[in-house]
Amino acid sequence: MGSDAKTPRREFLRKTGAAAAAGIAFPTIVTGRALGGTSTAAAASERIRIGFIGVGNQGTNNLKDFLKLKDAEVVAVCDVDKDRLAKAEKLAEQGGRKVAAFGDYRRLLDDKTIDAVVVTTPDHWHALATTDACVAGKDVYCEKPLSLTVAEGRTMVDVARDAKRIVQTGSQQRSDDKFRLACELVRSGRLGKIKQVKIHLPKVNFDGPAVPDGSPPPELDYNTWLGPAPDRPYNAKHVHYLFRFFWDYSGGQMTNFGAHHLDIAQWGLGRDDSGPVAIEARATFNKDGWFEVAETSSIVYSYDDGVEILCTQGEGSGPNVLFEGEKGSIAVSRGKISSTPDEILKEPLAKGDVHLYVSKNHHQNWLDCIKSRELPICDVAIGHRSATVCHLGNIAIRTGRKLVWDPAAETIVGDPEAAKMLSRPYRAPWRLPESPSAKAGAPARA
């Protein structure tokens, strides 16, 4: 347990929860210490104690970024790969700080002094780590895509709401001024009625060719790496970064970069709480079977107002997101934004235009919202809806059929076989926690 001086703040965070989500306003609390008094209550600027679950690749990048933030205190790291864990522990302990190291994330969650966790595991672990953390009273930053399946995402939203936790999805383009400006201009009517949004995703970057199955290296706890996924033999090109190209663990570039760019399309269309009503797709696959996901694809998402999103992966080139309307177009990519005609970008937003939630640092936004208990810029419900668009695209690719989607009921209509793909069974003994509202038959929809 932490010191008595830290306990009141943590109890306050646990009890207040996601106040904005519940429609509850809490009074501003000013401690005696903040006013120069002698109270032992923690100051409002006290650092948030964070544990990291998954520290390879993007996990290391997240760790480095949080180490730079003055109100974040890195206190624990966790990974099933001992080599990666040792490197992360060494990185986190620069500057004389001491951190705990775990091979099992559940032991990290047992630490009552940890306020929040950053989840950067393979996709098939996102839902379990996030929901278990919420139940343990931790706020969560979870990398995109939020989920492996649509059903997982809905459970993540329900559990987060019931536990009153702040859960940020790692869709950092929402904290980028260029992507935000593009969405503000679109939603302010600068392009007139939107006709189509074009999304371009990169080629598959699998490190081919394939290799035969083998024995896991001694540093990797492979059984735990698999977790809820089906029991498969170890293959060196199915783990770590390359997990994203196999259906058991991820959804290819559709859920990798699609989770970013389709999220921006949804934001610009004002569809954060909804989605398309029909999905059609065509795709090609690797002729040598190096990986399972689509090598190239073209997906058309149709919305109930006639707008279409055309998402192309691995074919040709283009901006990340292109909004096309009656009066012109706006193209936006990482580090670049342009419009046709040029005047669309030159005229500043007026007071009466749409001004979207401003965040210049995605990680800092999460920390700020942990303190304020306001919803972050890419709240779990938004991350769920954006991931759903990606999952529907992949289901259309895998079935080869047009899907009819009911975004209110969150189900595929008229195709029971495709509807079964909205969820996947977990390997025993792993299971997602049920939210109280789901048990009662009334999901806490957002």
CSV table of C-alpha atoms in Angstrom, one decimal:
chain,number,residue,atom,x,y,z
A,1,MET,CA,0.0,0.0,0.0
A,2,GLY,CA,1.1,3.6,-0.5
A,3,SER,CA,1.6,6.1,2.2
A,4,ASP,CA,-1.4,7.6,4.1
A,5,ALA,CA,-0.8,10.9,2.3
A,6,LYS,CA,-1.5,9.3,-1.0
A,7,THR,CA,-4.5,7.2,0.0
A,8,PRO,CA,-7.2,10.1,0.0
A,9,ARG,CA,-6.4,11.0,-3.6
A,10,ARG,CA,-6.6,7.4,-4.9
A,11,GLU,CA,-9.8,6.8,-3.0
A,12,PHE,CA,-11.3,10.0,-4.5
A,13,LEU,CA,-10.3,8.9,-8.0
A,14,ARG,CA,-11.9,5.4,-7.5
A,15,LYS,CA,-15.1,6.8,-6.1
A,16,THR,CA,-15.7,9.7,-8.4
A,17,GLY,CA,-14.9,7.6,-11.6
A,18,ALA,CA,-15.9,8.8,-15.0
A,19,ALA,CA,-18.2,11.5,-13.8
A,20,ALA,CA,-18.9,12.9,-17.2
A,21,ALA,CA,-20.1,9.6,-18.4
A,22,ALA,CA,-22.5,9.3,-15.5
A,23,GLY,CA,-23.7,12.9,-15.8
A,24,ILE,CA,-22.3,13.7,-12.3
A,25,ALA,CA,-20.5,16.9,-11.5
A,26,PHE,CA,-18.0,17.0,-8.6
A,27,PRO,CA,-16.9,20.1,-6.7
A,28,THR,CA,-13.4,21.4,-7.1
A,29,ILE,CA,-11.2,20.2,-4.3
A,30,VAL,CA,-8.4,22.4,-3.0
A,31,THR,CA,-6.2,20.9,-0.4
A,32,GLY,CA,-4.7,22.7,2.6
A,33,ARG,CA,-1.2,22.1,1.2
A,34,ALA,CA,-2.1,23.7,-2.1
A,35,LEU,CA,-3.2,26.8,-0.1
A,36,GLY,CA,0.0,26.8,1.9
A,37,GLY,CA,-1.5,25.1,4.9
A,38,THR,CA,-0.3,22.2,6.9
A,39,SER,CA,-2.8,19.6,5.8
A,40,THR,CA,-1.4,16.1,5.0
A,41,ALA,CA,-3.7,15.6,2.0
A,42,ALA,CA,-2.0,15.1,-1.3
A,43,ALA,CA,-1.5,18.2,-3.5
A,44,ALA,CA,-3.6,18.4,-6.6
A,45,SER,CA,-0.5,18.2,-8.8
A,46,GLU,CA,0.6,14.9,-7.3
A,47,ARG,CA,1.9,12.5,-10.0
A,48,ILE,CA,-0.2,9.6,-11.3
A,49,ARG,CA,1.5,6.3,-10.6
A,50,ILE,CA,1.5,4.2,-13.8
A,51,GLY,CA,2.2,0.6,-14.7
A,52,PHE,CA,3.0,-0.6,-18.3
A,53,ILE,CA,1.5,-3.8,-19.6
A,54,GLY,CA,3.4,-4.8,-22.8
A,55,VAL,CA,6.7,-3.0,-23.4
A,56,GLY,CA,7.9,-4.0,-26.9
A,57,ASN,CA,7.9,-1.8,-29.9
A,58,GLN,CA,5.0,0.7,-29.4
A,59,GLY,CA,5.1,-0.2,-25.7
A,60,THR,CA,8.6,1.2,-25.5
A,61,ASN,CA,7.6,4.3,-27.4
A,62,ASN,CA,4.8,4.9,-24.9
A,63,LEU,CA,7.1,4.3,-22.0
A,64,LYS,CA,9.6,6.9,-23.3
A,65,ASP,CA,6.8,9.4,-23.8
A,66,PHE,CA,5.3,9.1,-20.3
A,67,LEU,CA,8.8,9.3,-18.7
A,68,LYS,CA,8.9,12.9,-20.1
A,69,LEU,CA,5.6,14.0,-18.6
A,70,LYS,CA,6.0,15.8,-15.2
A,71,ASP,CA,2.7,14.5,-13.7
A,72,ALA,CA,3.3,10.8,-14.6
A,73,GLU,CA,5.3,8.5,-12.3
A,74,VAL,CA,6.3,5.2,-13.9
A,75,VAL,CA,6.3,2.6,-11.1
A,76,ALA,CA,6.0,-0.8,-12.9
A,77,VAL,CA,6.6,-2.6,-16.1
A,78,CYS,CA,5.2,-6.0,-17.3
A,79,ASP,CA,5.9,-8.3,-20.3
A,80,VAL,CA,5.9,-12.0,-21.0
A,81,ASP,CA,9.2,-11.7,-22.8
A,82,LYS,CA,12.0,-11.5,-20.2
A,83,ASP,CA,14.4,-9.7,-22.5
A,84,ARG,CA,12.0,-7.0,-23.4
A,85,LEU,CA,11.0,-6.7,-19.7
A,86,ALA,CA,14.7,-6.2,-18.7
A,87,LYS,CA,15.2,-3.5,-21.3
A,88,ALA,CA,12.1,-1.7,-20.2
A,89,GLU,CA,13.0,-1.9,-16.5
A,90,LYS,CA,16.5,-0.4,-17.3
A,91,LEU,CA,14.9,2.4,-19.4
A,92,ALA,CA,12.4,3.2,-16.7
A,93,GLU,CA,15.0,3.3,-14.0
A,94,GLN,CA,17.1,6.0,-15.6
A,95,GLY,CA,17.5,8.9,-13.4
A,96,GLY,CA,17.7,6.8,-10.2
A,97,ARG,CA,14.0,5.8,-10.0
A,98,LYS,CA,13.1,2.2,-9.0
A,99,VAL,CA,10.3,0.3,-10.7
A,100,ALA,CA,8.7,-3.1,-10.2
A,101,ALA,CA,8.9,-5.7,-12.9
A,102,PHE,CA,6.3,-8.4,-13.6
A,103,GLY,CA,5.8,-11.3,-16.0
A,104,ASP,CA,2.1,-11.5,-15.2
A,105,TYR,CA,-0.1,-8.4,-15.5
A,106,ARG,CA,-2.5,-9.7,-12.9
A,107,ARG,CA,0.3,-9.3,-10.2
A,108,LEU,CA,0.8,-5.7,-11.4
A,109,LEU,CA,-3.0,-5.0,-11.0
A,110,ASP,CA,-2.8,-6.4,-7.5
A,111,ASP,CA,-0.6,-3.4,-6.5
A,112,LYS,CA,-3.1,-1.0,-4.9
A,113,THR,CA,-0.6,1.9,-5.1
A,114,ILE,CA,-0.8,1.9,-9.0
A,115,ASP,CA,-3.4,4.4,-10.2
A,116,ALA,CA,-3.4,3.6,-13.9
A,117,VAL,CA,-2.0,1.3,-16.6
A,118,VAL,CA,-0.9,1.6,-20.2
A,119,VAL,CA,-1.8,-1.5,-22.3
A,120,THR,CA,0.4,-2.0,-25.3
A,121,THR,CA,0.0,-5.8,-25.8
A,122,PRO,CA,-0.9,-7.6,-29.0
A,123,ASP,CA,-4.5,-6.9,-30.0
A,124,HIS,CA,-5.9,-10.2,-28.7
A,125,TRP,CA,-5.0,-9.1,-25.1
A,126,HIS,CA,-6.4,-5.6,-25.2
A,127,ALA,CA,-9.9,-6.5,-23.9
A,128,LEU,CA,-8.7,-8.7,-21.0
A,129,ALA,CA,-6.0,-6.4,-19.8
A,130,THR,CA,-8.3,-3.3,-20.0
A,131,THR,CA,-11.3,-4.8,-18.3
A,132,ASP,CA,-9.3,-6.5,-15.6
A,133,ALA,CA,-7.6,-3.2,-14.9
A,134,CYS,CA,-10.9,-1.4,-14.7
A,135,VAL,CA,-12.3,-3.9,-12.3
A,136,ALA,CA,-9.1,-3.5,-10.2
A,137,GLY,CA,-9.8,0.3,-10.0
A,138,LYS,CA,-7.2,1.4,-12.5
A,139,ASP,CA,-7.7,4.0,-15.3
A,140,VAL,CA,-6.4,2.7,-18.7
A,141,TYR,CA,-4.7,3.9,-21.8
A,142,CYS,CA,-5.1,1.1,-24.4
A,143,GLU,CA,-3.4,1.1,-27.8
A,144,LYS,CA,-5.5,0.9,-31.0
A,145,PRO,CA,-7.2,-1.0,-32.3
A,146,LEU,CA,-9.2,-1.1,-29.0
A,147,SER,CA,-10.4,-4.7,-29.5
A,148,LEU,CA,-10.0,-7.9,-31.5
A,149,THR,CA,-13.8,-8.3,-32.0
A,150,VAL,CA,-16.9,-6.1,-31.9
A,151,ALA,CA,-18.3,-8.0,-28.8
A,152,GLU,CA,-15.0,-7.4,-26.9
A,153,GLY,CA,-15.3,-3.7,-27.6
A,154,ARG,CA,-18.8,-3.5,-26.3
A,155,THR,CA,-17.8,-5.3,-23.1
A,156,MET,CA,-14.9,-2.9,-22.7
A,157,VAL,CA,-17.2,0.1,-22.8
A,158,ASP,CA,-19.7,-1.5,-20.4
A,159,VAL,CA,-17.1,-2.5,-17.9
A,160,ALA,CA,-15.4,0.9,-18.0
A,161,ARG,CA,-18.6,2.7,-17.5
A,162,ASP,CA,-19.7,0.5,-14.6
A,163,ALA,CA,-16.3,0.7,-12.9
A,164,LYS,CA,-16.3,4.5,-13.6
A,165,ARG,CA,-12.8,4.4,-15.1
A,166,ILE,CA,-11.2,6.8,-17.6
A,167,VAL,CA,-10.1,4.8,-20.6
A,168,GLN,CA,-8.3,6.5,-23.5
A,169,THR,CA,-7.8,4.7,-26.9
A,170,GLY,CA,-4.4,5.3,-28.4
A,171,SER,CA,-5.7,6.9,-31.6
A,172,GLN,CA,-3.3,9.8,-31.3
A,173,GLN,CA,-4.3,11.5,-34.6
A,174,ARG,CA,-7.2,13.0,-32.6
A,175,SER,CA,-4.6,15.0,-30.8
A,176,ASP,CA,-2.9,16.2,-34.0
A,177,ASP,CA,-3.8,19.8,-35.1
A,178,LYS,CA,-4.0,18.9,-38.8
A,179,PHE,CA,-6.4,16.0,-38.5
A,180,ARG,CA,-8.5,18.0,-36.0
A,181,LEU,CA,-8.6,21.0,-38.3
A,182,ALA,CA,-9.7,18.8,-41.3
A,183,CYS,CA,-12.6,17.4,-39.2
A,184,GLU,CA,-13.6,20.9,-37.9
A,185,LEU,CA,-13.8,22.3,-41.5
A,186,VAL,CA,-15.8,19.3,-42.7
A,187,ARG,CA,-18.2,19.5,-39.9
A,188,SER,CA,-18.5,23.3,-40.2
A,189,GLY,CA,-19.7,22.8,-43.8
A,190,ARG,CA,-16.7,24.2,-45.7
A,191,LEU,CA,-17.0,21.4,-48.3
A,192,GLY,CA,-20.8,21.5,-48.4
A,193,LYS,CA,-22.5,18.1,-48.4
A,194,ILE,CA,-19.9,15.3,-48.2
A,195,LYS,CA,-20.1,12.8,-51.0
A,196,GLN,CA,-17.2,10.4,-50.2
A,197,VAL,CA,-14.3,9.9,-47.9
A,198,LYS,CA,-11.3,8.1,-49.3
A,199,ILE,CA,-8.9,6.2,-47.0
A,200,HIS,CA,-5.5,4.9,-48.1
A,201,LEU,CA,-3.8,2.2,-46.0
A,202,PRO,CA,-0.2,1.0,-46.5
A,203,LYS,CA,1.0,-2.4,-47.9
A,204,VAL,CA,1.4,-5.4,-45.6
A,205,ASN,CA,4.9,-5.2,-44.1
A,206,PHE,CA,5.3,-8.8,-43.2
A,207,ASP,CA,8.9,-10.0,-42.9
A,208,GLY,CA,8.7,-12.9,-45.3
A,209,PRO,CA,9.0,-15.7,-46.2
A,210,ALA,CA,7.2,-17.9,-43.7
A,211,VAL,CA,9.2,-20.2,-41.4
A,212,PRO,CA,8.2,-23.6,-39.9
A,213,ASP,CA,6.8,-24.0,-36.4
A,214,GLY,CA,9.4,-24.5,-33.7
A,215,SER,CA,10.0,-24.2,-29.9
A,216,PRO,CA,9.6,-20.9,-28.2
A,217,PRO,CA,12.7,-19.2,-27.0
A,218,PRO,CA,13.5,-19.5,-23.2
A,219,GLU,CA,12.8,-15.8,-22.6
A,220,LEU,CA,9.2,-15.9,-23.9
A,221,ASP,CA,6.3,-17.3,-21.8
A,222,TYR,CA,4.5,-18.4,-24.9
A,223,ASN,CA,1.5,-19.9,-23.2
A,224,THR,CA,0.8,-16.6,-21.5
A,225,TRP,CA,1.5,-14.8,-24.8
A,226,LEU,CA,-1.3,-16.8,-26.4
A,227,GLY,CA,-3.6,-16.1,-23.5
A,228,PRO,CA,-7.2,-16.3,-24.7
A,229,ALA,CA,-6.2,-17.1,-28.3
A,230,PRO,CA,-6.5,-20.7,-29.7
A,231,ASP,CA,-3.7,-23.1,-28.7
A,232,ARG,CA,-1.3,-23.0,-31.6
A,233,PRO,CA,2.3,-24.2,-32.0
A,234,TYR,CA,4.9,-21.5,-31.6
A,235,ASN,CA,6.1,-19.8,-34.8
A,236,ALA,CA,8.7,-17.1,-34.7
A,237,LYS,CA,6.9,-15.1,-37.4
A,238,HIS,CA,3.5,-15.1,-35.6
A,239,VAL,CA,4.7,-13.3,-32.5
A,240,HIS,CA,5.8,-9.8,-31.5
A,241,TYR,CA,5.3,-7.3,-34.3
A,242,LEU,CA,4.2,-9.9,-36.9
A,243,PHE,CA,1.2,-11.0,-34.8
A,244,ARG,CA,-0.9,-8.4,-36.6
A,245,PHE,CA,-1.0,-10.5,-39.8
A,246,PHE,CA,-2.8,-13.5,-38.3
A,247,TRP,CA,-6.6,-13.6,-37.5
A,248,ASP,CA,-6.1,-15.2,-34.1
A,249,TYR,CA,-4.4,-12.1,-32.9
A,250,SER,CA,-5.2,-9.1,-35.1
A,251,GLY,CA,-6.7,-7.9,-38.4
A,252,GLY,CA,-3.8,-6.7,-40.6
A,253,GLN,CA,-3.4,-3.2,-41.8
A,254,MET,CA,-7.1,-2.8,-41.6
A,255,THR,CA,-7.0,-2.7,-37.8
A,256,ASN,CA,-3.4,-1.3,-37.7
A,257,PHE,CA,-3.6,1.8,-39.8
A,258,GLY,CA,-7.3,1.6,-40.4
A,259,ALA,CA,-8.0,2.1,-36.8
A,260,HIS,CA,-6.3,5.5,-37.2
A,261,HIS,CA,-7.6,6.7,-40.5
A,262,LEU,CA,-11.2,5.3,-40.3
A,263,ASP,CA,-11.3,6.9,-36.8
A,264,ILE,CA,-10.7,10.3,-38.4
A,265,ALA,CA,-13.3,9.6,-41.1
A,266,GLN,CA,-15.9,8.8,-38.4
A,267,TRP,CA,-14.9,11.9,-36.5
A,268,GLY,CA,-15.2,14.2,-39.5
A,269,LEU,CA,-18.6,12.7,-40.4
A,270,GLY,CA,-19.8,13.2,-36.8
A,271,ARG,CA,-20.4,9.4,-36.5
A,272,ASP,CA,-18.5,8.7,-33.2
A,273,ASP,CA,-21.6,7.1,-31.7
A,274,SER,CA,-22.7,5.2,-34.9
A,275,GLY,CA,-21.3,3.7,-38.0
A,276,PRO,CA,-22.1,2.5,-41.5
A,277,VAL,CA,-25.2,0.5,-42.5
A,278,ALA,CA,-23.7,-1.6,-45.4
A,279,ILE,CA,-20.2,-2.9,-46.2
A,280,GLU,CA,-18.9,-4.5,-49.4
A,281,ALA,CA,-15.3,-5.6,-50.0
A,282,ARG,CA,-12.9,-7.4,-52.3
A,283,ALA,CA,-9.5,-8.6,-51.4
A,284,THR,CA,-6.4,-10.5,-52.5
A,285,PHE,CA,-4.3,-12.8,-50.3
A,286,ASN,CA,-0.6,-13.8,-50.2
A,287,LYS,CA,-0.2,-16.5,-52.9
A,288,ASP,CA,2.4,-18.3,-50.7
A,289,GLY,CA,0.4,-18.2,-47.5
A,290,TRP,CA,3.0,-16.3,-45.6
A,291,PHE,CA,0.2,-14.6,-43.6
A,292,GLU,CA,-3.5,-14.8,-43.3
A,293,VAL,CA,-4.9,-11.3,-43.5
A,294,ALA,CA,-5.6,-9.5,-46.8
A,295,GLU,CA,-2.6,-8.4,-48.9
A,296,THR,CA,-4.7,-5.9,-50.8
A,297,SER,CA,-8.3,-4.8,-50.3
A,298,SER,CA,-10.9,-2.3,-51.3
A,299,ILE,CA,-13.9,-1.7,-49.0
A,300,VAL,CA,-17.0,0.5,-49.4
A,301,TYR,CA,-18.8,1.6,-46.3
A,302,SER,CA,-22.2,3.1,-46.9
A,303,TYR,CA,-23.9,5.4,-44.4
A,304,ASP,CA,-27.6,6.1,-43.9
A,305,ASP,CA,-27.2,9.7,-45.3
A,306,GLY,CA,-25.7,8.5,-48.6
A,307,VAL,CA,-22.1,9.2,-47.7
A,308,GLU,CA,-19.6,6.5,-48.7
A,309,ILE,CA,-16.1,5.7,-47.3
A,310,LEU,CA,-13.9,4.0,-49.8
A,311,CYS,CA,-11.0,2.3,-47.9
A,312,THR,CA,-8.2,1.0,-50.1
A,313,GLN,CA,-5.2,-1.0,-48.7
A,314,GLY,CA,-2.0,-1.9,-50.5
A,315,GLU,CA,-3.0,-0.5,-53.9
A,316,GLY,CA,-1.8,2.7,-55.4
A,317,SER,CA,-1.1,5.8,-53.2
A,318,GLY,CA,-2.9,8.8,-51.7
A,319,PRO,CA,-3.4,10.8,-48.6
A,320,ASN,CA,-4.4,9.1,-45.3
A,321,VAL,CA,-7.8,10.7,-45.4
A,322,LEU,CA,-9.5,12.6,-48.3
A,323,PHE,CA,-12.9,14.3,-47.6
A,324,GLU,CA,-14.7,15.1,-50.9
A,325,GLY,CA,-17.7,17.4,-50.9
A,326,GLU,CA,-19.8,19.5,-53.2
A,327,LYS,CA,-17.6,22.6,-52.7
A,328,GLY,CA,-14.2,21.0,-52.7
A,329,SER,CA,-11.9,18.6,-50.9
A,330,ILE,CA,-9.6,18.3,-47.9
A,331,ALA,CA,-6.6,15.9,-47.9
A,332,VAL,CA,-4.9,15.2,-44.6
A,333,SER,CA,-2.0,12.9,-43.7
A,334,ARG,CA,0.5,12.8,-40.9
A,335,GLY,CA,2.3,16.1,-41.1
A,336,LYS,CA,0.4,17.5,-44.1
A,337,ILE,CA,-2.9,19.0,-44.9
A,338,SER,CA,-4.2,20.6,-48.2
A,339,SER,CA,-7.4,21.6,-49.8
A,340,THR,CA,-9.0,22.2,-53.2
A,341,PRO,CA,-9.6,25.1,-53.6
A,342,ASP,CA,-6.8,26.6,-51.4
A,343,GLU,CA,-9.2,29.1,-49.8
A,344,ILE,CA,-10.9,26.4,-47.7
A,345,LEU,CA,-7.8,26.2,-45.5
A,346,LYS,CA,-7.0,29.9,-45.6
A,347,GLU,CA,-10.2,31.1,-44.0
A,348,PRO,CA,-9.9,30.6,-40.3
A,349,LEU,CA,-12.7,29.0,-38.3
A,350,ALA,CA,-15.3,31.4,-37.1
A,351,LYS,CA,-16.8,31.6,-33.6
A,352,GLY,CA,-19.9,29.8,-34.8
A,353,ASP,CA,-18.1,27.0,-36.6
A,354,VAL,CA,-17.5,23.6,-35.1
A,355,HIS,CA,-14.6,23.6,-32.6
A,356,LEU,CA,-13.7,20.1,-31.6
A,357,TYR,CA,-12.1,19.0,-28.3
A,358,VAL,CA,-8.5,20.2,-28.3
A,359,SER,CA,-5.7,18.0,-27.1
A,360,LYS,CA,-2.1,18.6,-28.3
A,361,ASN,CA,-0.7,15.6,-26.4
A,362,HIS,CA,-2.6,12.3,-26.4
A,363,HIS,CA,-0.9,11.0,-23.3
A,364,GLN,CA,-1.2,14.2,-21.4
A,365,ASN,CA,-4.9,14.4,-22.2
A,366,TRP,CA,-5.4,11.1,-20.5
A,367,LEU,CA,-3.6,12.2,-17.4
A,368,ASP,CA,-5.5,15.4,-17.3
A,369,CYS,CA,-8.8,13.5,-17.6
A,370,ILE,CA,-7.8,11.1,-14.8
A,371,LYS,CA,-7.6,14.2,-12.6
A,372,SER,CA,-10.7,15.9,-13.9
A,373,ARG,CA,-12.7,12.7,-14.5
A,374,GLU,CA,-13.9,14.1,-17.8
A,375,LEU,CA,-13.9,11.8,-20.8
A,376,PRO,CA,-10.7,11.9,-22.9
A,377,ILE,CA,-10.5,12.9,-26.5
A,378,CYS,CA,-10.7,9.2,-27.7
A,379,ASP,CA,-12.8,7.7,-25.0
A,380,VAL,CA,-13.3,3.9,-24.9
A,381,ALA,CA,-16.8,4.3,-26.5
A,382,ILE,CA,-15.2,6.1,-29.5
A,383,GLY,CA,-12.4,3.6,-29.8
A,384,HIS,CA,-15.0,0.8,-29.8
A,385,ARG,CA,-17.0,2.4,-32.7
A,386,SER,CA,-13.9,3.1,-34.8
A,387,ALA,CA,-12.5,-0.5,-34.2
A,388,THR,CA,-16.0,-1.8,-35.2
A,389,VAL,CA,-15.7,-0.2,-38.6
A,390,CYS,CA,-12.4,-2.0,-39.1
A,391,HIS,CA,-13.8,-5.4,-37.9
A,392,LEU,CA,-16.8,-5.1,-40.2
A,393,GLY,CA,-14.4,-4.5,-43.1
A,394,ASN,CA,-12.5,-7.6,-42.3
A,395,ILE,CA,-15.7,-9.7,-41.9
A,396,ALA,CA,-16.8,-8.5,-45.3
A,397,ILE,CA,-13.3,-9.5,-46.7
A,398,ARG,CA,-13.5,-13.0,-45.1
A,399,THR,CA,-17.0,-13.8,-46.1
A,400,GLY,CA,-16.9,-12.2,-49.5
A,401,ARG,CA,-20.5,-11.0,-49.0
A,402,LYS,CA,-22.2,-7.6,-48.6
A,403,LEU,CA,-23.0,-7.0,-44.9
A,404,VAL,CA,-26.0,-5.1,-43.6
A,405,TRP,CA,-25.1,-3.5,-40.2
A,406,ASP,CA,-27.4,-2.1,-37.6
A,407,PRO,CA,-25.3,0.4,-35.7
A,408,ALA,CA,-27.9,0.9,-32.9
A,409,ALA,CA,-28.2,-2.8,-32.1
A,410,GLU,CA,-24.6,-3.4,-33.1
A,411,THR,CA,-25.4,-6.5,-35.1
A,412,ILE,CA,-25.2,-7.9,-38.7
A,413,VAL,CA,-28.6,-8.3,-40.1
A,414,GLY,CA,-29.7,-11.3,-42.2
A,415,ASP,CA,-26.4,-13.2,-42.2
A,416,PRO,CA,-26.1,-15.5,-39.1
A,417,GLU,CA,-22.8,-16.9,-40.2
A,418,ALA,CA,-21.2,-13.4,-40.5
A,419,ALA,CA,-22.9,-12.3,-37.2
A,420,LYS,CA,-21.0,-15.1,-35.4
A,421,MET,CA,-17.8,-13.4,-36.4
A,422,LEU,CA,-18.6,-10.4,-34.2
A,423,SER,CA,-17.2,-12.5,-31.3
A,424,ARG,CA,-14.7,-15.3,-30.7
A,425,PRO,CA,-14.5,-17.9,-28.0
A,426,TYR,CA,-11.7,-17.6,-25.4
A,427,ARG,CA,-9.3,-20.4,-24.6
A,428,ALA,CA,-9.9,-21.7,-21.1
A,429,PRO,CA,-9.4,-20.5,-18.4
A,430,TRP,CA,-9.4,-17.0,-19.7
A,431,ARG,CA,-12.6,-15.0,-19.7
A,432,LEU,CA,-13.7,-11.4,-19.8
A,433,PRO,CA,-15.3,-10.0,-16.7
A,434,GLU,CA,-19.0,-9.2,-17.1
A,435,SER,CA,-20.2,-5.7,-16.2
A,436,PRO,CA,-23.1,-5.5,-13.7
A,437,SER,CA,-25.3,-3.8,-16.3
A,438,ALA,CA,-24.6,-6.5,-18.9
A,439,LYS,CA,-25.5,-9.2,-16.3
A,440,ALA,CA,-28.8,-7.3,-15.7
A,441,GLY,CA,-29.5,-7.4,-19.4
A,442,ALA,CA,-29.2,-3.7,-19.9
A,443,PRO,CA,-25.9,-2.8,-21.6
A,444,ALA,CA,-24.5,0.6,-20.6
A,445,ARG,CA,-24.5,1.9,-24.1
A,446,ALA,CA,-22.6,5.1,-24.9
